[in-house]
């Protein structure tokens, strides 16, 4: 009986190859290794924990906002201390800080909490997060790392792949003129190698894959607000030049500047700008400080004009890509996740979170198939991957679209009365009528685990109801809304539910 159990356990054990050692690939490798599989993780670059390793975009990258979906995926990894290790290196952000200038010329800051129930995002350094996940992998005996390995070919019918070894004299072939290539076999390849995925490229030779790629007419450039010098006996929070618990936004109708805190006291900043404006500033970099003073008031007091010019001239001006494709698998041999499957613009802060959630969803479906069979054979695995593609596609496409839409919100809508009014009304209903399940779209996306596609449906329903309420208010005045709430809750609770003075404030255009 014991030998039969051992045989079944051995049959369940498979060779899983993960292509890409970023956060999503690393978490996928953890999930696979935790299930007892032999795991090999291949990465084009050198060890990502080495500070000298150049990021693929030649930049520190836009800082990451880790939200509930990503945290939940790590929580279910089977590694009890992983979430604590990751969150210990992040900075909590409770909301946005909107920067501007008053009519009298004074700099203004307007905080907007993300969630009336206290939800926070966690600002994470991509390199630090990656290191934590890879260090966790290194403690698992059934995991092998292969850095500086480039995927050059694959035969997904026969479960074989070829990798080119680079960056070493010992990696040259017998002629000494080209990099040596190695052949491997596998049961399942997981492609987590980013927007320009080699795994997806080779999968497209086998799968009938629909593919859509879009570049938006916006480039991004990185800047840094340096940490302040503090004495050893001073509060470390004094290192931050501006509030560390907010994502800072300088909105503009066509462009935007943001700053995200880092645990060392600095802020990683990003300028998002249409390509025509970038070209204008490239032609005359001396105009950059004036451009910032005009459009992003207060920034030149945080980053010196000379540093702004230097950063703009030396840091790359990078495009933003949006990718949709379907299906995400071929047969029983490969599945793509993260940016390889659904790269999105960064304006909802969900790119990495969606990728980490991919891992949880994928292995949950694989586990379901394993539980119905003595071991996950090729047929069962193929069925599981097909289920994953069908299930995940509407959610990936939904968050892809939401990310594009949120760019408009972040650079313009955050300062509009209509946006503020809807947010206030939705949060009031969320607090005082919880049985309705009413929540803002942002809260549903960032502080819950509801499917993205269901979030969109729920938000569209709420929008129809709210637009009706707000139309009534436009005709009958603020009292119409108060009467509606009175009818729902009774007179004694109206004053608690709805602060009419506050409503008049956010609906300034109603009260004149």
Coordinates of C-alpha atoms in Angstrom, one line a residue:
X1 CA 0.0 0.0 0.0
X2 CA 2.9 2.4 0.9
X3 CA 4.7 1.6 -2.4
X4 CA 1.5 2.3 -4.3
X5 CA 1.1 5.7 -2.6
X6 CA 4.8 6.4 -3.3
X7 CA 4.3 5.5 -7.0
X8 CA 1.3 7.9 -7.3
X9 CA 3.3 10.7 -5.6
X10 CA 6.1 10.2 -8.1
X11 CA 3.7 10.2 -11.0
X12 CA 2.3 13.6 -9.8
X13 CA 5.8 15.0 -9.8
X14 CA 6.6 16.9 -13.1
X15 CA 9.2 19.1 -14.6
X16 CA 8.1 22.6 -14.7
X17 CA 10.2 25.2 -16.7
X18 CA 9.5 28.8 -15.9
X19 CA 10.8 31.4 -18.5
X20 CA 11.4 34.7 -16.8
X21 CA 12.6 35.4 -13.2
X22 CA 10.7 38.6 -12.6
X23 CA 8.1 38.8 -9.7
X24 CA 5.4 36.8 -11.7
X25 CA 7.8 34.1 -12.9
X26 CA 9.4 33.8 -9.4
X27 CA 6.0 33.3 -7.7
X28 CA 5.0 30.8 -10.4
X29 CA 8.1 28.8 -9.6
X30 CA 7.3 29.0 -5.9
X31 CA 3.8 27.6 -6.5
X32 CA 5.2 24.8 -8.7
X33 CA 8.0 23.9 -6.3
X34 CA 5.7 23.9 -3.3
X35 CA 3.7 21.2 -5.0
X36 CA 6.8 19.0 -5.2
X37 CA 7.6 19.4 -8.9
X38 CA 11.1 19.7 -10.3
X39 CA 11.4 23.4 -11.2
X40 CA 13.9 25.1 -13.5
X41 CA 13.7 28.9 -13.9
X42 CA 15.4 30.5 -16.9
X43 CA 16.2 34.2 -17.2
X44 CA 17.7 36.1 -20.1
X45 CA 19.6 38.5 -17.8
X46 CA 22.2 37.8 -15.1
X47 CA 21.0 37.2 -11.6
X48 CA 18.4 39.9 -11.0
X49 CA 19.6 40.2 -7.4
X50 CA 22.9 41.6 -8.6
X51 CA 22.7 45.4 -8.6
X52 CA 24.9 45.5 -11.7
X53 CA 22.2 43.6 -13.8
X54 CA 20.7 46.1 -16.2
X55 CA 16.9 46.1 -16.3
X56 CA 15.4 45.3 -19.7
X57 CA 14.1 48.9 -20.0
X58 CA 17.5 50.4 -18.8
X59 CA 15.7 52.1 -16.0
X60 CA 14.8 51.5 -12.4
X61 CA 11.3 51.0 -13.7
X62 CA 8.0 52.6 -12.4
X63 CA 7.7 51.7 -8.8
X64 CA 5.2 49.1 -8.1
X65 CA 1.9 49.4 -6.1
X66 CA 1.3 46.1 -4.5
X67 CA -2.5 45.6 -3.8
X68 CA -4.7 43.0 -2.3
X69 CA -4.7 40.7 -5.4
X70 CA -0.9 40.4 -5.4
X71 CA -0.8 40.0 -1.6
X72 CA -3.5 37.3 -1.8
X73 CA -1.6 35.4 -4.4
X74 CA 1.5 35.4 -2.2
X75 CA -0.7 34.5 0.8
X76 CA -1.7 31.3 -1.0
X77 CA 1.8 30.3 -2.0
X78 CA 2.2 27.9 0.8
X79 CA 5.2 29.9 2.2
X80 CA 3.9 31.2 5.6
X81 CA 6.4 34.1 6.0
X82 CA 6.5 35.3 2.4
X83 CA 3.8 38.1 2.7
X84 CA 5.4 39.4 5.9
X85 CA 8.8 39.5 4.3
X86 CA 7.5 41.4 1.2
X87 CA 5.3 43.9 3.1
X88 CA 8.2 44.6 5.5
X89 CA 10.0 46.3 2.6
X90 CA 7.2 48.4 1.3
X91 CA 5.7 51.8 2.2
X92 CA 1.9 51.9 2.8
X93 CA 0.0 54.5 0.7
X94 CA -3.5 55.4 1.9
X95 CA -4.4 57.6 -1.0
X96 CA -3.5 60.1 -3.6
X97 CA -2.1 63.6 -3.0
X98 CA -3.2 66.0 -5.7
X99 CA -0.8 68.9 -6.2
X100 CA -1.8 72.2 -7.8
X101 CA -1.8 76.0 -7.4
X102 CA -4.5 78.2 -6.0
X103 CA -5.8 81.3 -7.8
X104 CA -3.6 83.3 -5.5
X105 CA -0.5 81.4 -6.7
X106 CA 0.0 79.3 -3.6
X107 CA 1.0 75.6 -3.9
X108 CA -1.9 73.3 -2.9
X109 CA -2.1 69.7 -1.7
X110 CA -5.4 67.9 -1.7
X111 CA -5.4 64.3 -0.2
X112 CA -7.9 61.8 -1.6
X113 CA -8.1 58.5 0.4
X114 CA -8.3 55.4 -1.8
X115 CA -10.8 53.6 0.3
X116 CA -13.2 54.8 3.0
X117 CA -12.7 51.5 4.8
X118 CA -9.0 52.2 5.3
X119 CA -7.5 50.1 2.5
X120 CA -3.9 50.9 1.5
X121 CA -1.6 50.2 -1.4
X122 CA 2.0 49.2 -0.7
X123 CA 4.7 51.0 -2.7
X124 CA 7.3 48.4 -3.5
X125 CA 10.7 48.6 -5.1
X126 CA 10.7 46.1 -8.0
X127 CA 14.2 45.0 -7.4
X128 CA 13.6 44.5 -3.7
X129 CA 10.5 42.5 -4.3
X130 CA 12.2 40.4 -6.9
X131 CA 15.1 39.7 -4.5
X132 CA 12.7 38.5 -1.8
X133 CA 10.9 36.1 -4.1
X134 CA 14.2 34.7 -5.6
X135 CA 15.7 34.3 -2.1
X136 CA 12.6 32.3 -1.1
X137 CA 13.0 30.1 -4.2
X138 CA 16.7 29.5 -3.3
X139 CA 15.7 27.8 -0.1
X140 CA 13.7 25.2 -2.0
X141 CA 15.7 22.1 -2.9
X142 CA 13.8 21.2 -6.0
X143 CA 14.5 24.5 -7.8
X144 CA 17.4 25.2 -10.2
X145 CA 18.3 28.7 -11.6
X146 CA 19.6 29.3 -15.1
X147 CA 20.5 33.0 -15.6
X148 CA 21.9 34.4 -18.8
X149 CA 19.8 31.9 -20.8
X150 CA 17.9 33.1 -23.8
X151 CA 15.0 31.1 -25.2
X152 CA 15.8 30.6 -28.9
X153 CA 13.4 27.8 -29.9
X154 CA 10.8 25.4 -28.8
X155 CA 9.0 22.3 -30.0
X156 CA 5.7 22.3 -28.0
X157 CA 4.5 19.1 -29.6
X158 CA 7.4 17.2 -28.2
X159 CA 7.9 19.3 -25.0
X160 CA 11.5 20.5 -25.9
X161 CA 13.1 23.9 -25.9
X162 CA 16.5 25.4 -26.7
X163 CA 18.3 28.1 -24.7
X164 CA 21.4 30.1 -25.7
X165 CA 23.9 30.7 -22.9
X166 CA 25.5 34.2 -23.0
X167 CA 27.9 36.5 -21.0
X168 CA 30.6 34.0 -20.5
X169 CA 33.7 32.7 -22.4
X170 CA 32.9 29.2 -21.1
X171 CA 29.5 29.4 -22.8
X172 CA 30.8 29.5 -26.3
X173 CA 30.3 26.6 -28.6
X174 CA 33.1 24.3 -30.0
X175 CA 34.0 26.9 -32.7
X176 CA 34.4 29.6 -30.1
X177 CA 32.4 32.0 -32.3
X178 CA 28.9 31.8 -31.0
X179 CA 27.0 31.2 -27.7
X180 CA 26.5 27.6 -26.8
X181 CA 22.9 26.3 -27.0
X182 CA 21.4 23.7 -24.7
X183 CA 18.4 21.5 -25.2
X184 CA 16.0 20.7 -22.4
X185 CA 12.7 18.8 -22.1
X186 CA 9.8 19.6 -19.8
X187 CA 6.2 18.6 -18.9
X188 CA 5.0 22.2 -18.7
X189 CA 6.6 25.6 -19.7
X190 CA 5.2 28.7 -18.0
X191 CA 6.1 31.8 -20.0
X192 CA 6.4 34.8 -17.7
X193 CA 9.0 36.8 -19.7
X194 CA 7.3 40.1 -20.2
X195 CA 5.6 42.1 -22.9
X196 CA 8.2 41.1 -25.5
X197 CA 7.9 37.5 -24.6
X198 CA 10.0 34.9 -26.4
X199 CA 7.8 32.1 -25.0
X200 CA 4.7 33.8 -26.6
X201 CA 6.6 34.3 -29.8
X202 CA 7.4 30.6 -30.1
X203 CA 3.9 29.5 -28.9
X204 CA 2.4 31.5 -31.8
X205 CA 4.0 29.1 -34.2
X206 CA 1.8 26.4 -32.8
X207 CA -1.3 28.0 -31.3
X208 CA -4.0 29.8 -33.3
X209 CA -3.4 32.9 -31.3
X210 CA -5.3 36.2 -31.7
X211 CA -2.9 39.0 -30.9
X212 CA -3.4 42.8 -30.5
X213 CA -0.7 45.2 -29.7
X214 CA -1.1 49.0 -29.1
X215 CA 1.2 51.7 -28.2
X216 CA -0.4 54.8 -26.8
X217 CA 0.8 58.2 -27.8
X218 CA 2.5 58.8 -24.4
X219 CA 6.2 58.3 -23.4
X220 CA 7.4 58.1 -19.9
X221 CA 10.6 59.4 -18.3
X222 CA 11.9 58.7 -14.9
X223 CA 13.0 61.3 -12.3
X224 CA 14.0 61.0 -8.6
X225 CA 13.2 63.1 -5.5
X226 CA 16.2 62.3 -3.3
X227 CA 15.9 61.4 0.4
X228 CA 16.8 64.1 2.9
X229 CA 19.8 63.7 5.1
X230 CA 18.8 63.0 8.8
X231 CA 20.9 62.4 11.9
X232 CA 21.0 58.9 13.4
X233 CA 18.8 60.0 16.4
X234 CA 16.2 61.6 14.2
X235 CA 12.9 60.1 13.0
X236 CA 13.5 58.2 9.8
X237 CA 10.2 59.6 8.4
X238 CA 12.0 62.9 8.1
X239 CA 13.9 61.5 5.2
X240 CA 10.8 62.0 3.0
X241 CA 10.6 65.4 1.3
X242 CA 6.8 65.0 0.9
X243 CA 4.2 62.7 2.5
X244 CA 5.4 59.1 2.3
X245 CA 1.9 57.7 2.6
X246 CA 0.5 59.0 -0.6
X247 CA 0.9 58.5 -4.3
X248 CA 1.6 62.1 -5.4
X249 CA 0.0 63.3 -8.7
X250 CA 0.5 66.6 -10.5
X251 CA -2.4 66.2 -13.0
X252 CA -2.6 67.9 -16.4
X253 CA -5.2 67.4 -19.2
X254 CA -2.6 66.0 -21.6
X255 CA 0.2 64.9 -19.3
X256 CA 0.9 63.9 -15.7
X257 CA 3.8 63.7 -13.2
X258 CA 3.6 61.2 -10.3
X259 CA 5.9 60.4 -7.4
X260 CA 5.8 57.0 -5.5
X261 CA 7.7 56.6 -2.2
X262 CA 10.6 54.2 -1.7
X263 CA 11.6 52.8 1.7
X264 CA 14.9 54.6 1.6
X265 CA 13.2 58.0 1.7
X266 CA 13.4 58.8 -1.9
X267 CA 10.5 59.0 -4.5
X268 CA 10.6 57.4 -7.9
X269 CA 8.9 59.9 -10.2
X270 CA 7.5 59.5 -13.6
X271 CA 6.6 62.0 -16.3
X272 CA 4.0 60.9 -18.7
X273 CA 3.9 63.1 -21.8
X274 CA 2.6 62.9 -25.4
X275 CA 5.4 62.3 -27.9
X276 CA 5.0 65.7 -29.5
X277 CA 5.7 67.4 -26.2
X278 CA 8.7 65.2 -25.6
X279 CA 10.1 66.2 -29.0
X280 CA 9.6 69.9 -28.1
X281 CA 11.5 69.5 -24.9
X282 CA 14.2 67.4 -26.6
X283 CA 14.8 70.2 -29.0
X284 CA 15.2 72.7 -26.2
X285 CA 16.0 71.1 -22.8
X286 CA 16.6 74.5 -21.2
X287 CA 12.8 74.9 -21.3
X288 CA 12.2 72.0 -19.0
X289 CA 12.2 73.9 -15.7
X290 CA 9.7 76.4 -17.0
X291 CA 7.6 73.6 -18.4
X292 CA 7.5 72.0 -14.9
X293 CA 6.8 75.3 -13.1
X294 CA 3.9 75.9 -15.4
X295 CA 2.3 72.5 -15.3
X296 CA 3.6 70.8 -12.2
X297 CA 3.8 73.5 -9.5
X298 CA 6.2 72.8 -6.7
X299 CA 8.3 70.1 -8.4
X300 CA 11.3 72.4 -8.9
X301 CA 11.5 72.9 -5.2
X302 CA 11.9 69.1 -4.8
X303 CA 14.1 68.4 -7.8
X304 CA 16.5 71.2 -8.9
X305 CA 16.2 72.6 -12.4
X306 CA 19.6 71.3 -13.3
X307 CA 18.7 67.8 -12.1
X308 CA 15.4 67.9 -14.1
X309 CA 17.3 68.7 -17.2
X310 CA 20.0 66.1 -16.6
X311 CA 17.4 63.4 -15.9
X312 CA 15.4 64.2 -18.9
X313 CA 18.5 64.1 -21.2
X314 CA 20.1 61.0 -19.8
X315 CA 17.1 58.8 -18.9
X316 CA 15.4 56.9 -21.7
X317 CA 12.1 58.1 -23.1
X318 CA 10.1 54.9 -23.1
X319 CA 6.8 53.8 -24.8
X320 CA 3.8 52.3 -23.1
X321 CA 2.4 49.2 -24.6
X322 CA -0.9 47.4 -24.3
X323 CA -1.2 43.8 -25.3
X324 CA -4.2 41.5 -25.6
X325 CA -4.1 37.9 -26.9
X326 CA -6.0 34.7 -26.6
X327 CA -5.6 31.8 -25.9
X328 CA -2.9 31.7 -23.3
X329 CA -1.9 28.1 -23.8
X330 CA -1.0 25.4 -26.4
X331 CA -2.0 21.8 -25.7
X332 CA -0.5 20.5 -22.5
X333 CA 2.9 22.0 -22.9
X334 CA 2.9 25.8 -22.4
X335 CA 0.9 28.6 -20.8
X336 CA 1.8 32.3 -20.7
X337 CA 1.0 34.6 -17.8
X338 CA 1.6 38.2 -16.6
X339 CA 2.8 40.7 -19.2
X340 CA 3.5 37.9 -21.7
X341 CA -0.3 37.4 -21.8
X342 CA -1.7 40.8 -21.1
X343 CA 0.8 43.7 -20.8
X344 CA -1.1 46.9 -19.8
X345 CA -0.3 50.5 -19.2
X346 CA 0.6 51.3 -15.6
X347 CA -2.3 53.7 -14.7
X348 CA -4.3 51.3 -12.5
X349 CA -1.2 49.9 -10.8
X350 CA -2.5 46.4 -11.6
X351 CA 0.0 45.0 -14.1
X352 CA 2.1 43.1 -11.6
X353 CA -0.9 42.4 -9.3
X354 CA -2.8 40.8 -12.2
X355 CA 0.2 38.7 -13.1
X356 CA 0.6 37.5 -9.5
X357 CA -3.2 36.7 -9.5
X358 CA -2.6 34.7 -12.7
X359 CA -0.4 32.4 -10.8
X360 CA -3.0 31.7 -8.1
X361 CA -5.8 31.2 -10.6
X362 CA -3.6 28.9 -12.8
X363 CA -2.5 26.6 -10.0
X364 CA -6.0 26.5 -8.5
X365 CA -7.3 25.1 -11.8
X366 CA -4.3 22.7 -12.1
X367 CA -5.0 21.5 -8.6
X368 CA -8.6 20.9 -9.4
X369 CA -7.6 18.6 -12.3
X370 CA -5.0 16.8 -10.1
X371 CA -7.6 16.1 -7.5
X372 CA -9.8 14.3 -10.1
X373 CA -7.0 12.1 -11.3
X374 CA -4.3 10.0 -9.7
X375 CA -1.8 12.3 -11.4
X376 CA -1.9 15.2 -13.8
X377 CA -1.3 13.5 -17.2
X378 CA -0.9 15.4 -20.4
X379 CA -4.7 15.1 -21.2
X380 CA -5.7 16.5 -17.8
X381 CA -3.1 19.2 -18.0
X382 CA -4.3 20.2 -21.5
X383 CA -7.9 20.4 -20.1
X384 CA -6.7 22.5 -17.2
X385 CA -4.8 25.0 -19.4
X386 CA -7.8 25.4 -21.7
X387 CA -10.0 26.1 -18.7
X388 CA -7.5 28.7 -17.5
X389 CA -7.4 30.5 -20.9
X390 CA -11.2 30.6 -21.1
X391 CA -11.6 31.8 -17.5
X392 CA -8.8 34.3 -17.4
X393 CA -9.2 36.1 -20.8
X394 CA -12.3 38.3 -19.9
X395 CA -10.6 39.4 -16.7
X396 CA -7.3 40.2 -18.3
X397 CA -9.0 42.2 -21.1
X398 CA -11.2 44.0 -18.5
X399 CA -8.2 45.3 -16.5
X400 CA -6.3 46.1 -19.6
X401 CA -9.2 48.4 -20.7
X402 CA -9.6 49.8 -17.1
X403 CA -5.9 50.7 -17.0
X404 CA -6.2 52.8 -20.2
X405 CA -9.4 54.5 -18.9
X406 CA -7.7 55.3 -15.6
X407 CA -5.1 57.5 -17.3
X408 CA -7.8 60.0 -18.1
X409 CA -9.0 59.8 -14.4
X410 CA -5.5 60.4 -13.0
X411 CA -4.4 63.3 -15.2
X412 CA -7.8 65.1 -15.3
X413 CA -10.8 63.6 -13.5
X414 CA -9.3 63.6 -10.0
X415 CA -9.8 67.4 -9.9
X416 CA -13.3 67.4 -11.5
X417 CA -16.4 68.1 -9.4
X418 CA -18.3 65.2 -11.0
X419 CA -15.6 62.7 -10.1
X420 CA -15.5 63.9 -6.5
X421 CA -19.3 63.8 -6.2
X422 CA -19.6 60.3 -7.5
X423 CA -16.8 59.1 -5.2
X424 CA -18.4 60.8 -2.2
X425 CA -21.8 59.3 -2.9
X426 CA -20.5 55.8 -3.5
X427 CA -18.5 55.8 -0.3
X428 CA -21.4 57.1 1.7
X429 CA -23.6 54.3 0.4
X430 CA -20.8 51.8 1.0
X431 CA -20.7 52.8 4.7
X432 CA -24.3 53.3 5.5
X433 CA -25.9 50.7 3.2
X434 CA -23.4 47.8 3.3
X435 CA -26.1 45.3 2.5
X436 CA -26.3 46.8 -1.1
X437 CA -22.7 45.8 -1.6
X438 CA -22.0 49.2 -3.0
X439 CA -18.3 50.0 -3.5
X440 CA -16.3 52.3 -5.7
X441 CA -14.7 50.8 -8.8
X442 CA -11.2 51.6 -7.5
X443 CA -11.9 49.9 -4.2
X444 CA -13.3 46.8 -6.0
X445 CA -10.2 46.5 -8.2
X446 CA -7.5 47.4 -5.6
X447 CA -8.8 46.1 -2.3
X448 CA -10.7 43.0 -3.2
X449 CA -10.4 39.8 -5.2
X450 CA -13.6 40.0 -7.3
X451 CA -13.0 39.1 -10.9
X452 CA -12.1 42.1 -13.0
X453 CA -14.8 41.4 -15.5
X454 CA -17.4 41.3 -12.6
X455 CA -16.0 44.6 -11.3
X456 CA -16.8 46.2 -14.7
X457 CA -20.3 44.8 -14.8
X458 CA -21.0 46.0 -11.2
X459 CA -19.6 49.4 -11.8
X460 CA -21.7 49.9 -15.0
X461 CA -24.8 49.0 -13.0
X462 CA -23.9 51.4 -10.2
X463 CA -23.1 54.2 -12.7
X464 CA -26.6 53.9 -14.2
X465 CA -28.2 54.3 -10.8
X466 CA -25.9 57.1 -9.7
X467 CA -26.3 59.1 -12.9
X468 CA -30.1 58.9 -12.4
X469 CA -29.7 60.2 -8.8
X470 CA -27.3 63.0 -9.9
X471 CA -29.6 64.0 -12.7
X472 CA -32.4 64.4 -10.2
X473 CA -30.1 66.5 -8.1
X474 CA -29.4 68.7 -11.0
X475 CA -33.1 69.4 -11.5
X476 CA -34.4 69.4 -7.9
X477 CA -31.3 70.4 -5.9
X478 CA -29.4 68.6 -3.2
X479 CA -32.6 68.1 -1.2
X480 CA -33.8 65.4 -3.6
X481 CA -30.9 63.2 -2.7
X482 CA -31.5 63.8 1.0
X483 CA -35.2 62.8 0.6
X484 CA -34.1 59.6 -1.2
X485 CA -31.8 58.6 1.7
X486 CA -34.5 59.7 4.2
X487 CA -36.9 57.2 2.5
X488 CA -34.3 54.4 2.7
X489 CA -33.1 54.9 6.2
X490 CA -35.5 57.0 8.1
X491 CA -35.2 60.6 9.3
X492 CA -33.1 59.9 12.4
X493 CA -30.1 58.6 10.4
X494 CA -30.1 61.1 7.5
X495 CA -27.8 63.6 9.1
X496 CA -25.3 60.8 9.8
X497 CA -25.5 59.3 6.3
X498 CA -25.3 62.5 4.3
X499 CA -23.6 65.7 5.2
X500 CA -25.5 68.1 3.1
X501 CA -22.8 70.8 3.5
X502 CA -20.3 68.3 2.2
X503 CA -22.5 67.4 -0.8
X504 CA -22.8 71.1 -1.6
X505 CA -19.0 71.4 -1.4
X506 CA -18.4 68.6 -3.9
X507 CA -21.3 69.8 -6.0
X508 CA -20.0 73.4 -6.0
X509 CA -21.5 73.9 -9.4
X510 CA -25.0 73.2 -8.0
X511 CA -24.9 75.7 -5.2
X512 CA -23.4 78.5 -7.2

